[in-house]
Amino acid sequence: MLFRRLETPGLAHHSYVLECGGGQAVVVDARRDIGGYLALAREYELSITHILETHRQEDFEYGSASLAAATGAVIVTGDHPLFGRSDRPLRDGTTLTVGTTRIVVHATPGHTPESVSYAVYPENSGSTCWGVFTGDALFVGATGRTDLADPGKAGENAGVLFDSVHQKLAPLGDQALVFAAHGSGSACGSNIADREDSTLGLERRTNPVFTLTRADFVRHKKNEHLPRPPYFAHMERVNLEAGRPVPDVARIAALQPAAFQKTMRDAVVIDTRSPDAFASSHLPGSYNIWLEGVPGFAGWIANERSKLLLVVEAVAQIDTAALSLVRVGIDGTIGFLAGGVPAWRENGLPVASTGVVSASEAAAWLDAGRARVLDVRDDDEWRAGHIGGAMHIYVGDLESKLPAVDTEERLIVHCSVGHRAGLATSILARAGFTDVYNMLGGMDAWKALGLPVE
Amino acid sequence: MLFRRLETPGLAHHSYVLECGGGQAVVVDARRDIGGYLALAREYELSITHILETHRQEDFEYGSASLAAATGAVIVTGDHPLFGRSDRPLRDGTTLTVGTTRIVVHATPGHTPESVSYAVYPENSGSTCWGVFTGDALFVGATGRTDLADPGKAGENAGVLFDSVHQKLAPLGDQALVFAAHGSGSACGSNIADREDSTLGLERRTNPVFTLTRADFVRHKKNEHLPRPPYFAHMERVNLEAGRPVPDVARIAALQPAAFQKTMRDAVVIDTRSPDAFASSHLPGSYNIWLEGVPGFAGWIANERSKLLLVVEAVAQIDTAALSLVRVGIDGTIGFLAGGVPAWRENGLPVASTGVVSASEAAAWLDAGRARVLDVRDDDEWRAGHIGGAMHIYVGDLESKLPAVDTEERLIVHCSVGHRAGLATSILARAGFTDVYNMLGGMDAWKALGLPVE
Amino acid sequence: MLFRRLETPGLAHHSYVLECGGGQAVVVDARRDIGGYLALAREYELSITHILETHRQEDFEYGSASLAAATGAVIVTGDHPLFGRSDRPLRDGTTLTVGTTRIVVHATPGHTPESVSYAVYPENSGSTCWGVFTGDALFVGATGRTDLADPGKAGENAGVLFDSVHQKLAPLGDQALVFAAHGSGSACGSNIADREDSTLGLERRTNPVFTLTRADFVRHKKNEHLPRPPYFAHMERVNLEAGRPVPDVARIAALQPAAFQKTMRDAVVIDTRSPDAFASSHLPGSYNIWLEGVPGFAGWIANERSKLLLVVEAVAQIDTAALSLVRVGIDGTIGFLAGGVPAWRENGLPVASTGVVSASEAAAWLDAGRARVLDVRDDDEWRAGHIGGAMHIYVGDLESKLPAVDTEERLIVHCSVGHRAGLATSILARAGFTDVYNMLGGMDAWKALGLPVE
Amino acid sequence: MLFRRLETPGLAHHSYVLECGGGQAVVVDARRDIGGYLALAREYELSITHILETHRQEDFEYGSASLAAATGAVIVTGDHPLFGRSDRPLRDGTTLTVGTTRIVVHATPGHTPESVSYAVYPENSGSTCWGVFTGDALFVGATGRTDLADPGKAGENAGVLFDSVHQKLAPLGDQALVFAAHGSGSACGSNIADREDSTLGLERRTNPVFTLTRADFVRHKKNEHLPRPPYFAHMERVNLEAGRPVPDVARIAALQPAAFQKTMRDAVVIDTRSPDAFASSHLPGSYNIWLEGVPGFAGWIANERSKLLLVVEAVAQIDTAALSLVRVGIDGTIGFLAGGVPAWRENGLPVASTGVVSASEAAAWLDAGRARVLDVRDDDEWRAGHIGGAMHIYVGDLESKLPAVDTEERLIVHCSVGHRAGLATSILARAGFTDVYNMLGGMDAWKALGLPVE
């Protein structure tokens, strides 16, 4: 009996394929690149007959429309206009039978108004719920953010979410397995646990939505401050149509150094190497986003109209990077630098460097008054403790909101470990800052060394 | 947080890798070929520090000793002499801490006297059990067989098992995830569900060990009649030492037809093609075991001292077949037929055929009194309904207990779908029966056609 | 320096990727599915700048147009209107420089009027030819057929081909490597050697085009009688436009047995299992074409307008089969039988069988006058020796030209080893012949047993 | 007809598998890890019956003994005591028949005294040689070094080699394919062409052994100055026994940072990341060898008695690195740093940096008299042109022969592109040099910028 969670790296998105009996299967919250679903259906010789959406996702592009076209499956949603395209909008409490499996739709608003959960009753489980696809209503250890549509309504939405979880999910029983739409690292929630397997009973004992009172939970959610990348708006738009077909990333071509140099004039160049390598030697004007960070952070510096070029450590990373972009609706990648940075410099083309500094050396510089600190982590991280005297600008905001200091002043940039600071240093270098150091190891190293935190 | 179930096909054995915090991981009920565990540890950059055994398994060979040698991990068991080798025998109720995870050992005898379960409490789950490795004490929808050591004590052991489940597992709570050592298709239990994911709460509502009274459960288990393949005895012996290293199946060599013919004189030849292909054309004297059936059925016709040769549909099946044999302790595979049956016959070497018959044609023959039926399914299947007038001999017993009919009489052999009947026809052909037909489609086809069942 | 031959199984077609210096590469005679070329270009970080065609191929569909669209490369051909689309038609003797490599075009008609060869001179090899892409002008051990456009002109064309080889290729020197468009097993030539690596010097000593006189060579070619599958006409048409994009075979869907049964009413069903398995049990009305035979033989029973369904041994074969069809322009595959023949019959759906017979048993039948022989090999094989008293109809012609015997008469059908005879028996079964036997092992087994040949 | 060249990256070693008819195959110059040969034999269903050695290789460890043990094949060599183990020593001119293929042994000394070549005559090629395995006697565009046993006899040996090539190989004919034991980048020859496919006719027109007179060729070879890594001596010793079994690199374990730190005290730490990443942040005391450089350069800093630890960019590199070491007989790799350098520094453990500089900036420093240059390329590269005023120490010699300058003086280290300079800077850092810069891009960048060369 096939049941498989497909995890989308970088977005911590979970979609699911569930065999339902009679050779039929459903896919829940399909991502834009549908190859994985087709391959599983092929391998297990199943017919995908239904595509379930828990809500109109905002952090990735749906593959529902493509999957429906490829398989003839119908797109199932809750009965709410915010879903956009729906082949079968289901009212709260409706039962959908697929093969020998009953699936009951529960309206669970709060994260978004249209959010639904799907409770699953396989053959022979009678009235006992086996598991529930909760979308962003309930994560393992957390809940979906409630500030998306309007940060001012985060508290109000939190109350709605609390009620959804308590009135619609809790009654399904402690035994029910929980299948959430996101895991640890998602932009759709804060403090999601890195355990993936859970049950309603486990959540009932450990998740703030259960361990806090309604009022405390509302306060708790009002205090969450999560970034909202600009690409979310585009996702919400294309997901109204259940997503678009995926472009063919195999066509992204090698550009020899001279051709790359010419093409990059009006393109966004993303260098997916480690911040260590980027610091030593990179193409002037390029952005540094580590490979796993591409889906989550490219949306701050590029959009659906951008022309993009890639610089990678190894060609195997090109598909990963390009697919990561495509999953957030950024389709404009047209080429990569043949031979990478080594070929570029062996051709005598210009390179640039930025600085790196260890946490202990950074502390020494600060003691000597020789540098200033720029913390580019998000608000919640900042408030949980930071280096004394540091400035704070979230990395996503940095390009539009540069630090108000002299571009020749020495800046120590840091995040938690060094990745986001790599992006930040590249943004600062593009903006003309000349004495910028990435504190590799970040706050983790700082704390491990016992250095002081405010 | 890595948590992975590795399923061994054909044996329906489940082993597990669980990340425990601090870069440490445990492996539960490791199979003999340990490459999968090492690969996961490599990929996730974890150190395997403990190997947990739930009981001395009898249907496959452990990889515990090899894994301990490869990684330096310790072998953890319950505190019972039947375990044999143990680096850390733990008494009932003891807590083992690995990384940030607590693991509590519970003695859960019944399937075997030494059986234990391991309840898992990750960091921050407090006193709530996250999940439990139940070995063969509790499967999804079923329980381990209780007749292994002594069929006469199946009822007595069932009572012990009932008490283990109710006194040791049930108190862990409905929310606890259940991680059993076997899934559907295992020789260690009957009617195991083909859902793999479950919780104690789900089992409490659906598993006979919970839905029946103790007395009814004992009766229920006394009525289970499961085959006990001869290789089990060998497994119990080698597992006393926690298993042996795995031989290198890459060395199994192509034997050109003439060399194969010479070598097969004192070897067991297993033809892993479909019963359809086998029926048309095969090497005289060869056994037919379909690929997925090799681990479960080879132990009836070969043992740890056998020299084996393979005939396959495609060379990719050789590793699968050989590894399947190795997993049940049968290491003597030395070669395969180069070019398969086509090359054999193109060289003018002798081939044989057996008959096939569809269920509808078989019914016509029976109506006309032109054939007898031999049902080779197991006792439980036979008693659940069979063709009127059929003989019944379990396929595993067939070689030692041939049907008491004339070898020239027309025999229709069947199982549920045709695989085991393929093995049976090959055994009968070896024994000199000349008019044998495999009823392809088996009882499934028979019933689908609405033919009568007793 | 990347140089790679890509072999298309079943068609014995060879295409090539050659790195030319400066990060540029050419592809020679690209097949329709261009993923392999893009993947190599990606891996070696090369820009594909030119696509070379040796002639308008007739046995497979070109990928030139797709590859040009994906990479921006130009399509290079000889200067002859039969090429159809050409971005750069080159006259005989013209030099094309790519990167640091010189490529000289030589008109080498004979197989077809427009055929050219491309002689390659890498940097530093001066006036010494390194290797030559010969298309179908020169194979290893053979030459392209000369009967394609008009069998009556096979001799005349052979003379033209002889002159091309002697006047244009031989002067390139013994040292030059030979890169032909086809290898052993191609429908475009007879007796191609199964060595793939050769030189002009080796051919000069062993190839009939060199070892025979012109007159003898013309006679030799006039005696070649190769089948011309009907799909060739379609290929010639689409290759005028340099081929069409490839459809997405990942979308070919599992059809559960009942749905398959309904869909097959107006579809061509191809069963790619071995003739052994097919004989035992198959869907009534299905054709049997072994997997490797699909590209070469499907064109006799289906065309570009057919709707096709597949029955396979294992799902991994679906992509192979579907891609094989696509490569010869047959795009209508819409589904496969979920669960294969076993699932079909377990659902009680109707199956059929055909007979098999070994060569020795067939000989006994013939001695007893109990059967007639139908030989379905091609003309050249038939004339090289056949069973006394046999009828001869080439398998490709069989559907339109059934044997003139009673459909209840016992027929022994054979080819060289049993594959084509499998297709033939399925055609005969469809046509109502009821007592048909595939002589598995074919003429190879017959001869190995020392049975008489005429 | 299987014929396959297996290229060993980093060593530019070529071994070959050749199908010989009758289901038999030979392997030529097998490397230590024999899995590739067994996999090919499996895939093509061939029996490996002979393992041919062209000479006692010195730059890698043979797998002949392992392959013989795995397959029962015999080890074939020339008839010379320097070969060590031989199951069938063949005198000059002897013919070995395998299947339907004749293989003639020709003594071709010069690179080493025992060197032989194997000329291949497949069935039907009559007296025409199809191809020849030349070992190190003849490469594409070059010849094997003649200075190995005694640099003083390089000229004398060159004369012997010249005679071998002219008297033994040339007579095989222009048409014969050349299969050499090494390609471009090998330590066994200089200026090997990066084309892999060649013929004797092509070599006759382009290779110095043919285009020069004997006297000029002797002078040419006397002027070759190739490094001789210390591990060569070990290889020559173990190859006397035809090599040893390969250790299981899957067992190389993740060491969490604290455990790694403890273990590295008496171990050689090799960091296989790019020199860019290494420069930014690395473990103090570690060596930097880029991944592809491991087989060629590790032998300068570690030997068969070393205990080794790895630091990698991604875990997929561990097998590559460890296998690279094993191929040159260095088996002591016991672990890798879990989480890589990021995890190390996030744990607050100490890191170090070295400098990088672009060619243009380096030129500016030199103009300003602010730095000295250390060129670590080999003698031949140095003499072909270097930066004015530079010191020259070959990277392999650097550890034992440090530059005679103050350790605080600013040093610009360079090689051709930056890889060997990465190793050099790590050696200098270990030796206490504190102001060292890797000129990334190396001489290639220097020249591309038009900077002056002496």
Short mmCIF file of N, CA, C and O in Angstrom, two decimals, chain B residues 42, chain D residues 8-9 11 31-36 60-61 246-250 252 291 294-295 310 316-331 333:
data_model
loop_
_atom_site.label_atom_id
_atom_site.label_comp_id
_atom_site.label_asym_id
_atom_site.label_seq_id
_atom_site.Cartn_x
_atom_site.Cartn_y
_atom_site.Cartn_z
N ARG B 42 26.30 7.63 6.11
CA ARG B 42 27.17 8.48 5.32
C ARG B 42 26.42 9.71 4.82
O ARG B 42 26.88 10.84 5.01
N THR D 8 40.54 5.91 -15.31
CA THR D 8 40.65 6.19 -13.89
C THR D 8 40.98 7.66 -13.71
O THR D 8 42.09 8.10 -14.04
N PRO D 9 40.04 8.44 -13.21
CA PRO D 9 40.29 9.88 -13.13
C PRO D 9 41.43 10.19 -12.16
O PRO D 9 41.64 9.50 -11.19
N LEU D 11 44.44 9.75 -12.40
CA LEU D 11 45.63 9.01 -12.80
C LEU D 11 45.73 8.92 -14.32
O LEU D 11 46.77 8.52 -14.84
N ARG D 31 42.77 -2.16 -12.83
CA ARG D 31 43.06 -1.38 -11.62
C ARG D 31 42.61 -2.15 -10.39
O ARG D 31 41.92 -3.16 -10.48
N ARG D 32 42.99 -1.61 -9.24
CA ARG D 32 42.80 -2.36 -7.99
C ARG D 32 41.35 -2.62 -7.66
O ARG D 32 41.00 -3.69 -7.20
N ASP D 33 40.49 -1.64 -7.88
CA ASP D 33 39.06 -1.83 -7.61
C ASP D 33 38.44 -2.45 -8.86
O ASP D 33 38.27 -1.80 -9.88
N ILE D 34 38.06 -3.70 -8.74
CA ILE D 34 37.71 -4.48 -9.91
C ILE D 34 36.21 -4.50 -10.19
O ILE D 34 35.74 -5.19 -11.11
N GLY D 35 35.45 -3.75 -9.42
CA GLY D 35 33.99 -3.77 -9.58
C GLY D 35 33.53 -3.45 -10.99
O GLY D 35 32.58 -4.04 -11.50
N GLY D 36 34.20 -2.52 -11.64
CA GLY D 36 33.81 -2.13 -12.99
C GLY D 36 33.94 -3.28 -13.98
O GLY D 36 33.10 -3.44 -14.87
N PHE D 60 49.92 3.04 -10.11
CA PHE D 60 48.67 2.59 -9.48
C PHE D 60 48.83 1.12 -9.13
O PHE D 60 49.73 0.44 -9.64
N GLU D 61 47.95 0.66 -8.26
CA GLU D 61 48.04 -0.73 -7.82
C GLU D 61 47.16 -1.59 -8.72
O GLU D 61 46.02 -1.25 -9.02
N VAL D 246 40.91 -4.75 -2.30
CA VAL D 246 40.57 -3.37 -2.02
C VAL D 246 39.81 -3.31 -0.68
O VAL D 246 38.96 -4.15 -0.42
N PRO D 247 40.16 -2.38 0.19
CA PRO D 247 39.38 -2.26 1.43
C PRO D 247 38.02 -1.64 1.15
O PRO D 247 37.80 -1.03 0.11
N ASP D 248 37.10 -1.79 2.08
CA ASP D 248 35.71 -1.35 1.90
C ASP D 248 35.56 0.12 2.30
O ASP D 248 35.45 0.44 3.48
N VAL D 249 35.52 1.00 1.31
CA VAL D 249 35.45 2.43 1.63
C VAL D 249 34.09 2.85 2.17
O VAL D 249 33.94 3.95 2.69
N ALA D 250 33.09 1.97 2.05
CA ALA D 250 31.78 2.30 2.62
C ALA D 250 31.85 2.41 4.14
O ALA D 250 30.98 2.99 4.77
N ILE D 252 34.11 3.98 5.88
CA ILE D 252 34.70 5.23 6.38
C ILE D 252 33.60 6.03 7.07
O ILE D 252 32.59 6.37 6.47
N LEU D 291 39.82 17.48 -5.25
CA LEU D 291 39.37 16.10 -5.36
C LEU D 291 40.06 15.32 -6.47
O LEU D 291 40.54 14.21 -6.25
N VAL D 294 43.69 14.13 -5.76
CA VAL D 294 44.04 13.22 -4.67
C VAL D 294 44.92 12.06 -5.14
O VAL D 294 45.98 11.80 -4.55
N PRO D 295 44.54 11.34 -6.22
CA PRO D 295 45.39 10.20 -6.57
C PRO D 295 46.80 10.61 -6.96
O PRO D 295 47.75 9.90 -6.66
N LEU D 310 39.39 12.78 6.25
CA LEU D 310 38.97 13.61 5.12
C LEU D 310 38.06 14.76 5.57
O LEU D 310 37.24 14.60 6.46
N ALA D 316 29.26 12.92 -1.06
CA ALA D 316 29.46 12.11 -2.26
C ALA D 316 30.93 12.05 -2.65
O ALA D 316 31.35 11.17 -3.39
N GLN D 317 31.73 12.99 -2.16
CA GLN D 317 33.15 13.02 -2.52
C GLN D 317 33.99 12.03 -1.72
O GLN D 317 35.15 11.77 -2.07
N ILE D 318 33.41 11.49 -0.66
CA ILE D 318 34.21 10.63 0.21
C ILE D 318 34.64 9.36 -0.51
O ILE D 318 35.81 8.99 -0.48
N ASP D 319 33.70 8.70 -1.15
CA ASP D 319 34.07 7.49 -1.89
C ASP D 319 35.11 7.80 -2.95
O ASP D 319 36.08 7.05 -3.12
N THR D 320 34.91 8.90 -3.66
CA THR D 320 35.87 9.27 -4.70
C THR D 320 37.26 9.46 -4.10
O THR D 320 38.26 8.94 -4.60
N ALA D 321 37.32 10.23 -3.02
CA ALA D 321 38.62 10.52 -2.41
C ALA D 321 39.24 9.24 -1.86
O ALA D 321 40.43 8.96 -2.10
N ALA D 322 38.45 8.46 -1.15
CA ALA D 322 39.01 7.27 -0.51
C ALA D 322 39.44 6.25 -1.55
O ALA D 322 40.50 5.61 -1.42
N LEU D 323 38.65 6.11 -2.60
CA LEU D 323 38.99 5.16 -3.64
C LEU D 323 40.24 5.64 -4.39
O LEU D 323 41.10 4.84 -4.78
N SER D 324 40.34 6.95 -4.56
CA SER D 324 41.53 7.51 -5.21
C SER D 324 42.78 7.14 -4.42
O SER D 324 43.83 6.81 -4.99
N LEU D 325 42.67 7.19 -3.10
CA LEU D 325 43.81 6.85 -2.25
C LEU D 325 44.11 5.36 -2.35
O LEU D 325 45.27 4.94 -2.47
N VAL D 326 43.06 4.57 -2.30
CA VAL D 326 43.22 3.12 -2.34
C VAL D 326 43.88 2.70 -3.66
O VAL D 326 44.68 1.77 -3.69
N ARG D 327 43.56 3.39 -4.72
CA ARG D 327 44.13 3.04 -6.02
C ARG D 327 45.64 3.26 -6.07
O ARG D 327 46.31 2.68 -6.91
N VAL D 328 46.15 4.10 -5.21
CA VAL D 328 47.60 4.28 -5.12
C VAL D 328 48.14 3.66 -3.83
O VAL D 328 49.22 4.02 -3.35
N GLY D 329 47.37 2.72 -3.28
CA GLY D 329 47.89 1.91 -2.18
C GLY D 329 47.83 2.54 -0.81
O GLY D 329 48.42 2.03 0.14
N ILE D 330 47.11 3.66 -0.69
CA ILE D 330 47.02 4.33 0.61
C ILE D 330 45.67 4.00 1.21
O ILE D 330 44.64 4.54 0.83
N ASP D 331 45.67 3.05 2.17
CA ASP D 331 44.43 2.44 2.64
C ASP D 331 43.97 2.96 4.00
O ASP D 331 42.96 2.49 4.54
N THR D 333 42.46 5.51 5.34
CA THR D 333 41.41 6.50 5.61
C THR D 333 40.40 5.92 6.60
O THR D 333 39.80 4.89 6.34
#
